CSV table of C-alpha atoms in Angstrom, one decimal:
chain,number,residue,atom,x,y,z
A,169,MET,CA,9.8,-41.8,55.3
A,170,THR,CA,8.9,-38.2,56.1
A,171,VAL,CA,9.1,-35.3,53.6
A,172,ARG,CA,8.1,-31.8,54.8
A,173,ILE,CA,8.2,-28.4,53.1
A,174,GLN,CA,7.7,-25.6,55.6
A,175,THR,CA,8.4,-21.9,56.2
A,176,ALA,CA,9.2,-22.5,59.9
A,177,ASP,CA,12.7,-23.3,61.2
A,178,PHE,CA,13.5,-26.8,62.4
A,179,ASP,CA,15.4,-28.3,65.4
A,180,ALA,CA,17.7,-31.0,63.9
A,181,GLY,CA,18.2,-32.7,67.3
A,182,ALA,CA,14.5,-33.0,67.9
A,183,GLU,CA,13.9,-34.2,64.3
A,184,ILE,CA,16.7,-36.9,64.6
A,185,ALA,CA,15.4,-38.0,68.0
A,186,ALA,CA,11.9,-38.5,66.5
A,187,LEU,CA,13.3,-40.3,63.4
A,188,ARG,CA,15.1,-43.0,65.5
A,189,ALA,CA,12.5,-43.2,68.3
A,190,GLY,CA,11.4,-46.7,69.1
A,191,ASN,CA,13.6,-48.5,66.7
A,192,PRO,CA,16.6,-50.3,68.4
A,193,LYS,CA,17.7,-51.7,65.1
A,194,ILE,CA,19.1,-48.3,64.2
A,195,GLY,CA,22.8,-48.0,64.9
A,196,ALA,CA,23.6,-44.9,62.8
A,197,VAL,CA,22.0,-41.7,61.8
A,198,ALA,CA,23.8,-39.5,59.2
A,199,SER,CA,22.5,-36.0,58.8
A,200,PHE,CA,23.1,-32.9,56.7
A,201,VAL,CA,22.0,-29.3,57.3
A,202,GLY,CA,22.2,-26.7,54.5
A,203,LEU,CA,22.6,-23.1,55.5
A,204,VAL,CA,22.2,-19.7,53.9
A,205,ARG,CA,25.5,-18.1,53.2
A,206,ASP,CA,26.1,-14.3,53.2
A,207,VAL,CA,28.1,-14.4,49.9
A,208,ASN,CA,27.4,-16.0,46.6
A,209,GLU,CA,29.6,-15.5,43.5
A,210,GLY,CA,31.3,-12.6,45.1
A,211,GLU,CA,28.3,-10.6,46.1
A,212,ARG,CA,26.9,-10.0,49.6
A,213,VAL,CA,23.5,-11.7,50.1
A,214,SER,CA,21.2,-10.0,52.6
A,215,GLN,CA,18.2,-12.2,52.1
A,216,MET,CA,17.0,-15.2,50.1
A,217,THR,CA,13.6,-16.3,49.0
A,218,LEU,CA,12.9,-19.9,48.2
A,219,GLU,CA,10.0,-20.9,45.9
A,220,HIS,CA,8.7,-24.4,45.3
A,221,TYR,CA,6.0,-26.3,43.3
A,222,PRO,CA,3.5,-27.5,46.0
A,223,GLY,CA,2.7,-31.1,45.3
A,224,MET,CA,5.4,-31.9,42.8
A,225,THR,CA,8.2,-30.9,45.1
A,226,GLU,CA,7.1,-33.3,47.8
A,227,LYS,CA,6.6,-36.0,45.2
A,228,ALA,CA,10.0,-35.5,43.7
A,229,ILE,CA,11.8,-35.8,47.1
A,230,GLU,CA,9.7,-38.9,48.0
A,231,GLU,CA,11.0,-40.5,44.7
A,232,ILE,CA,14.6,-39.6,45.5
A,233,VAL,CA,14.3,-41.1,49.0
A,234,ALA,CA,12.6,-44.2,47.6
A,235,GLU,CA,15.4,-44.7,45.2
A,236,ALA,CA,18.0,-44.3,48.0
A,237,ARG,CA,16.1,-47.1,49.8
A,238,THR,CA,16.5,-49.4,46.8
A,239,ARG,CA,20.3,-48.7,46.7
A,240,TRP,CA,21.2,-48.9,50.4
A,241,ASP,CA,20.1,-50.8,53.5
A,242,ILE,CA,18.5,-48.0,55.5
A,243,CYS,CA,15.7,-48.0,58.1
A,244,ASP,CA,14.1,-44.6,57.6
A,245,ALA,CA,14.8,-41.1,56.2
A,246,LEU,CA,13.6,-37.6,56.8
A,247,VAL,CA,13.8,-34.5,54.6
A,248,VAL,CA,12.7,-31.0,55.9
A,249,HIS,CA,13.1,-28.2,53.4
A,250,ARG,CA,12.2,-24.6,54.1
A,251,VAL,CA,10.7,-22.1,51.7
A,252,GLY,CA,9.9,-18.4,51.9
A,253,ALA,CA,12.2,-15.6,53.1
A,254,LEU,CA,15.5,-16.7,54.7
A,255,LYS,CA,18.5,-14.8,56.0
A,256,PRO,CA,22.3,-15.6,56.1
A,257,GLY,CA,22.9,-18.2,58.8
A,258,ASP,CA,19.4,-19.6,58.6
A,259,GLN,CA,18.9,-23.3,58.1
A,260,ILE,CA,17.5,-24.3,54.6
A,261,VAL,CA,17.4,-28.1,54.5
A,262,LEU,CA,17.8,-31.1,56.8
A,263,VAL,CA,18.4,-34.6,55.4
A,264,ALA,CA,18.7,-37.4,58.0
A,265,VAL,CA,19.0,-41.1,57.2
A,266,ALA,CA,18.8,-43.8,59.8
A,267,GLY,CA,20.3,-47.3,59.3
A,268,ALA,CA,21.9,-50.3,61.0
A,269,HIS,CA,25.4,-49.2,60.0
A,270,ARG,CA,27.1,-45.9,59.2
A,271,GLY,CA,28.3,-46.8,55.6
A,272,ASP,CA,24.8,-47.0,54.1
A,273,ALA,CA,23.5,-44.1,56.2
A,274,PHE,CA,26.3,-41.8,55.0
A,275,ALA,CA,26.0,-42.8,51.3
A,276,ALA,CA,22.2,-42.5,51.3
A,277,CYS,CA,22.3,-39.1,53.0
A,278,GLN,CA,24.7,-37.8,50.4
A,279,PHE,CA,22.8,-39.3,47.5
A,280,VAL,CA,19.5,-37.7,48.7
A,281,MET,CA,21.2,-34.3,49.0
A,282,ASP,CA,22.9,-34.5,45.7
A,283,TYR,CA,19.8,-35.5,43.9
A,284,LEU,CA,17.7,-32.9,45.7
A,285,LYS,CA,19.9,-30.1,44.4
A,286,THR,CA,19.3,-31.1,40.8
A,287,ARG,CA,15.9,-32.8,40.7
A,288,ALA,CA,13.6,-31.3,43.4
A,289,PRO,CA,11.7,-28.2,42.2
A,290,PHE,CA,13.0,-25.4,44.3
A,291,TRP,CA,14.2,-22.0,43.1
A,292,LYS,CA,16.4,-19.5,45.0
A,293,LYS,CA,16.2,-15.7,44.6
A,294,GLU,CA,19.0,-13.8,46.2
A,295,HIS,CA,18.6,-10.2,47.5
A,296,THR,CA,21.9,-8.3,47.2
A,297,GLY,CA,23.0,-4.6,47.2
A,298,GLU,CA,22.5,-4.7,43.5
A,299,GLY,CA,18.9,-5.9,43.8
A,300,ALA,CA,17.2,-9.3,43.6
A,301,ARG,CA,18.3,-12.0,41.2
A,302,TRP,CA,17.3,-15.6,40.6
A,303,VAL,CA,20.2,-18.1,41.2
A,304,GLU,CA,21.3,-20.0,38.1
A,305,ALA,CA,21.6,-23.8,38.3
A,306,ARG,CA,25.2,-24.9,38.9
A,307,ALA,CA,27.1,-27.3,36.7
A,308,SER,CA,28.9,-28.6,39.8
A,309,ASP,CA,25.6,-29.8,41.2
A,310,GLU,CA,24.9,-31.7,38.0
A,311,ILE,CA,28.3,-33.3,38.3
A,312,ALA,CA,27.6,-34.2,42.0
A,313,ALA,CA,24.3,-35.9,41.1
A,314,GLY,CA,26.0,-37.6,38.1
A,315,ARG,CA,28.5,-39.5,40.1
A,316,TRP,CA,25.8,-41.8,41.4
A,317,ARG,CA,24.8,-42.8,37.8
A,318,SER,CA,28.1,-44.7,37.3
A,319,LYS,CA,27.5,-46.7,40.5
A,320,GLY,CA,24.7,-49.2,40.0
B,148,MET,CA,-8.6,-27.3,29.0
B,149,VAL,CA,-5.1,-27.7,30.5
B,150,THR,CA,-3.8,-25.7,33.5
B,151,VAL,CA,-0.4,-24.2,32.9
B,152,LEU,CA,1.8,-23.1,35.8
B,153,TYR,CA,4.9,-20.9,35.7
B,154,PHE,CA,7.5,-20.7,38.4
B,155,ALA,CA,10.4,-18.5,39.7
B,156,ARG,CA,12.1,-16.3,37.0
B,157,LEU,CA,9.7,-17.5,34.3
B,158,ARG,CA,6.6,-16.5,36.4
B,159,GLU,CA,8.1,-13.0,36.8
B,160,ALA,CA,9.2,-12.6,33.2
B,161,LEU,CA,5.8,-13.7,31.8
B,162,GLY,CA,3.8,-11.8,34.4
B,163,THR,CA,1.6,-14.8,35.3
B,164,GLY,CA,1.8,-17.9,37.5
B,165,ARG,CA,-1.2,-19.8,36.2
B,166,GLU,CA,-3.5,-19.9,33.3
B,167,GLN,CA,-6.0,-22.2,31.6
B,168,ILE,CA,-5.6,-23.0,27.9
B,169,GLU,CA,-7.9,-24.7,25.4
B,170,LEU,CA,-5.7,-27.0,23.5
B,171,PRO,CA,-6.0,-26.4,19.7
B,172,PRO,CA,-6.2,-29.5,17.5
B,173,GLY,CA,-2.7,-30.8,16.8
B,174,VAL,CA,-1.2,-29.7,20.1
B,175,ARG,CA,-0.6,-33.1,21.8
B,176,ASP,CA,2.8,-32.9,23.5
B,177,LEU,CA,4.9,-30.6,25.6
B,178,ASP,CA,7.0,-29.3,22.7
B,179,ALA,CA,3.9,-28.3,20.7
B,180,LEU,CA,2.3,-26.5,23.8
B,181,ARG,CA,5.6,-24.7,24.3
B,182,ALA,CA,5.7,-23.6,20.7
B,183,LEU,CA,2.1,-22.4,20.9
B,184,LEU,CA,2.9,-20.3,24.0
B,185,ALA,CA,6.1,-18.9,22.4
B,186,SER,CA,4.1,-17.8,19.4
B,187,ARG,CA,2.6,-15.1,21.6
B,188,GLY,CA,5.9,-13.2,21.0
B,189,GLY,CA,7.8,-10.8,23.4
B,190,ALA,CA,8.8,-12.4,26.7
B,191,TRP,CA,6.9,-15.6,25.7
B,192,ALA,CA,9.0,-16.1,22.6
B,193,ARG,CA,12.2,-15.3,24.6
B,194,GLU,CA,11.6,-17.4,27.6
B,195,LEU,CA,10.1,-20.4,25.9
B,196,ALA,CA,12.4,-20.5,22.8
B,197,PRO,CA,13.7,-23.9,21.9
B,198,ALA,CA,17.2,-22.8,22.9
B,199,SER,CA,16.2,-21.7,26.4
B,200,THR,CA,16.9,-23.8,29.4
B,201,VAL,CA,13.3,-24.0,30.5
B,202,ARG,CA,12.2,-27.3,32.0
B,203,GLY,CA,8.7,-28.8,31.9
B,204,ALA,CA,6.5,-31.1,34.0
B,205,VAL,CA,3.2,-32.8,33.2
B,206,ASN,CA,1.0,-33.8,36.2
B,207,GLU,CA,3.7,-33.1,38.7
B,208,ALA,CA,6.3,-35.3,37.0
B,209,MET,CA,9.4,-34.1,35.0
B,210,ALA,CA,8.5,-34.3,31.3
B,211,ARG,CA,10.3,-34.3,28.0
B,212,GLY,CA,9.4,-32.5,24.8
B,213,ASP,CA,7.5,-35.6,23.5
B,214,THR,CA,5.5,-36.1,26.7
B,215,ARG,CA,1.8,-36.3,25.9
B,216,VAL,CA,-0.4,-33.4,27.0
B,217,ALA,CA,-4.2,-33.8,27.1
B,218,ASP,CA,-7.3,-32.2,28.4
B,219,GLY,CA,-7.4,-32.0,32.2
B,220,ASP,CA,-3.6,-32.2,32.6
B,221,GLU,CA,-1.6,-29.8,34.8
B,222,VAL,CA,1.5,-28.6,32.9
B,223,ALA,CA,4.3,-26.5,34.5
B,224,PHE,CA,7.2,-24.6,33.0
B,225,PHE,CA,10.2,-23.5,35.1
B,226,PRO,CA,13.9,-22.8,35.1
B,227,PRO,CA,16.5,-25.4,36.1
B,228,VAL,CA,16.1,-26.1,39.8
B,229,THR,CA,18.3,-24.4,42.5
B,230,GLY,CA,17.3,-25.9,45.8
B,231,GLY,CA,19.2,-27.1,48.8
């Protein structure tokens, strides 16, 4: 399991190649890449700044991935999350899960992403024509994370 | 002494990201520490009011109001998270 918080961009292809290297038991890799959009709640976003809680953020993501491993049969997982100044089109987050079969890899990847949105300490600040504002937490993200609670 | 950290909107509203506090007798959990900080008034009272959506962590783990706080702990207050 690898969890990295970094300001630098990432190469999803290279990250996935490294994740599965040397393990012929892996038959599936499911991955998700989150990107900065240029519009949020009707306003143009020119830049975004991401803040985190060094130490706790890594720990929180490691716990989420560990929980995914108890729920699904997966071989390995990788989370790379960027912080600092980002522009529309930039990559923010990569979640990649390797497993023997696609079903568990897909489900675990979605679970990690849904929980990351509500449990990992990251905060987004958007810079728009109106100035800078902190993004408020979204109820839809809570609902997305909540769907896993009903499934043992 | 406990170290108290503030993040994101809270850090900007309070004008500080980190401070050290001597815990007075009787302040033994997160709710009590939050009330102590809110009693400073102004932005402190507004941001840390019981009705605000502020979240807390003790020693890098999400905490509840009744989570114990003791000398040497690292406590953090922050808004609901918005990552990904």
